[in-house]
């Protein structure tokens, strides 16, 4: 590998990534259509930054994360990790890649094996990559468990003995075990209570600095994403509709969907009941997306040609891109 | 305050669950009241007893192990706790209705929307069948369902989550109840749909002139909807006040910590405030003293020894914390009631 020679500014580049799921129907279970879970998204992650991916359920944010991780095979497009094309990697190449990209999952109850001791859960990835036997790794694992805020005796306990927040800490320790360069966190705090959520968010931020991690943070809660991220991408129906610096996105959202999304969040301040943009209807099915701009049936600023032309992501301001015909 | 000013009054409610032969109280000494046409929010994290409290009011506790041990639930002056199933059925759906978190599990998947709507009206009114169906369709229109004539013949799985919750609301308001209990009505929904449903609940509340008891964990929803707020922690009310004072003059350390631990859109902070530890589980509740003491930044020795009482510090602002002398048993006029 040419890891040392290629040291581009971008750790990860995603170019026109597509992930379609076939829909089968009829007597012969023939393919009758596609669910376009991720439709043509492009993004870059700089080293050490946190990129937030936000959107409502069914917008394809989790599929995007898992396809980038290469848990799914992309239907089209390219994924470059440290300048190397990983789209077609298989076998041992893919195995090596996993060492650099790790994932933290949403459900801390389902993502830990209930039959394994916490120590074994965290050391398993290291053993898999030949970093030594469990007994040899024990001190390191203990250290790691302590670092993520678990008590020392956690090593000998089982997942059911821990609360949701502590389990998420175990999941984070496991993701850190191989010292990855990129961590994809898919809704890491949405199953947790607010008081515990803030503990986990703070931990992720600290660890990011300490281990110099790049983070792809996927969540549906815009206020959490904004707190965590340097830059944010907003997804709607498989498309990336806006990408901007977090502060910029909040202060000056360009895409009507982002504007509605921000105004829909109930603010914890009774004196600040601003006028809401309330969208009508629901998110359409990705199997049968609207023509033209995917958001046009719900858009408060819809224009006649929105149903015909599909807008592309374009630079509206410096480092602020939006896919909307208002800015063409 | 005369009894006419109060629609629902919960007094010293204790709801216990029998686990392995021991009774554990998920709701311990909860008191609050709801006035007509008022929106009261119950806020707290999972496991704080807010849902058990609402099920107690509706008399819907699991029969085999859940039981109201002590206390009164006065609805228009009448105690609901000792009522029989039959007497409760006359009240449920008519005077008090409830909507739940997960609209898919709350609706019957094998019955049409129309049937489920008609059912309430058949049970509580004496109008003819044709009229009932006409009423059902107009109820669906009232909750903002556009194809109401067709939707009455459809099944829950044909609708989206937001639409199902609208149907639930239509069923709940069919008999123009005086009180609507909404248990996390928007938690399963996306933010843009949540905004629609919250707006709808607010609109219907004004149209029907009912009181709403909204149970939520989301402080944003509280700020948006509530007139008054009851904060619960580990089965107890720790603070009760109007919405403005809750956000601008919170008194209980738990309320303060909760308000500081949520990331806000309009500010930039590097580190969020946290509350160390976790909510104690039902089996691990502290035997005596304040239930928040182990996580409290301001805990004193007395907090672990004596149970603080909910005492009124200012008019309309009650708090259960020894930082305020009203919580000391000897200073509280509530002492006689509790014992």
Coordinates of C-alpha atoms in Angstrom, one line a residue, chain A residues 55-58 163 165-166 169 193-202 205-206 220 222-224 226-227 229 247 250 257 260-274 276-283 298, chain B residues 44-47 160-163 190-196 198-199 217-221 223-226 243-244 247-249 254 258-259 261-279 295:
Chain A
X55 CA -31.9 13.8 7.9
X56 CA -35.2 12.2 8.7
X57 CA -35.9 8.5 8.8
X58 CA -35.6 6.9 5.5
X163 CA -26.9 0.7 31.4
X165 CA -24.9 4.8 28.2
X166 CA -22.3 2.5 29.6
X169 CA -19.1 3.4 26.0
X193 CA -31.7 9.7 27.7
X194 CA -30.7 13.4 27.6
X195 CA -28.6 13.4 30.7
X196 CA -26.6 10.3 29.5
X197 CA -26.6 11.6 25.9
X198 CA -24.5 14.5 26.9
X199 CA -21.9 12.3 28.6
X200 CA -21.5 10.2 25.5
X201 CA -21.2 13.3 23.2
X202 CA -18.6 14.8 25.5
X205 CA -15.4 14.8 21.4
X206 CA -12.6 14.2 23.9
X220 CA -31.5 12.7 13.0
X222 CA -30.0 18.5 14.1
X223 CA -29.1 20.2 17.4
X224 CA -26.9 17.2 18.4
X226 CA -24.6 20.8 15.1
X227 CA -23.0 20.5 18.5
X229 CA -19.8 18.7 13.7
X247 CA -22.7 27.5 12.2
X250 CA -27.9 27.1 11.2
X257 CA -35.9 21.7 3.4
X260 CA -38.1 23.8 7.5
X261 CA -36.0 21.2 9.4
X262 CA -34.4 23.9 11.5
X263 CA -37.7 25.6 12.2
X264 CA -39.4 22.4 13.1
X265 CA -37.1 21.7 16.0
X266 CA -38.9 22.7 19.2
X267 CA -36.6 25.1 21.0
X268 CA -36.2 24.6 24.7
X269 CA -37.1 28.3 25.3
X270 CA -40.7 29.3 26.0
X271 CA -40.0 33.0 25.2
X272 CA -38.7 32.1 21.8
X273 CA -41.7 30.7 19.9
X274 CA -40.7 31.7 16.5
X276 CA -42.7 27.8 12.2
X277 CA -42.4 26.6 8.6
X278 CA -44.6 23.6 8.9
X279 CA -44.2 21.2 6.0
X280 CA -47.3 19.4 4.7
X281 CA -47.3 15.7 4.0
X282 CA -44.8 13.0 4.6
X283 CA -41.5 12.0 3.1
X298 CA -43.6 19.5 0.1
Chain B
X44 CA -38.6 13.3 32.8
X45 CA -36.2 10.7 31.6
X46 CA -37.0 7.1 30.9
X47 CA -37.8 5.2 34.1
X160 CA -47.7 6.7 7.4
X161 CA -46.7 7.2 11.0
X162 CA -47.9 10.8 11.1
X163 CA -51.2 9.9 9.6
X190 CA -39.7 12.7 12.4
X191 CA -39.1 16.3 13.4
X192 CA -41.1 17.8 10.4
X193 CA -44.0 15.5 11.2
X194 CA -43.6 16.1 14.9
X195 CA -44.1 19.8 14.2
X196 CA -47.3 19.0 12.3
X198 CA -47.8 19.4 17.9
X199 CA -49.5 22.1 15.9
X217 CA -38.9 13.7 27.7
X218 CA -38.2 16.5 25.2
X219 CA -37.7 19.9 26.8
X220 CA -38.2 21.5 23.4
X221 CA -41.7 20.1 23.2
X223 CA -41.3 24.9 25.9
X224 CA -43.5 24.8 22.9
X225 CA -46.7 23.4 24.4
X226 CA -46.9 23.7 28.2
X243 CA -43.3 27.0 31.9
X244 CA -41.6 30.4 31.9
X247 CA -36.8 27.5 31.9
X248 CA -35.7 30.9 33.4
X249 CA -35.7 30.2 37.2
X254 CA -31.9 18.1 38.5
X258 CA -31.3 18.7 32.6
X259 CA -31.6 22.1 31.0
X261 CA -27.2 19.0 29.2
X262 CA -29.1 19.5 26.0
X263 CA -27.2 21.0 23.0
X264 CA -29.0 24.1 21.8
X265 CA -29.1 25.2 18.2
X266 CA -28.3 28.9 18.8
X267 CA -25.2 28.6 20.9
X268 CA -21.8 27.0 20.5
X269 CA -20.4 25.1 23.4
X270 CA -17.4 22.8 23.4
X271 CA -18.4 20.7 26.3
X272 CA -22.0 19.9 27.4
X273 CA -22.8 19.8 31.1
X274 CA -23.5 16.3 32.2
X275 CA -25.3 14.6 35.1
X276 CA -23.0 11.9 36.4
X277 CA -24.3 8.4 36.8
X278 CA -27.7 7.1 35.7
X279 CA -31.3 7.1 36.9
X295 CA -26.0 12.3 41.2

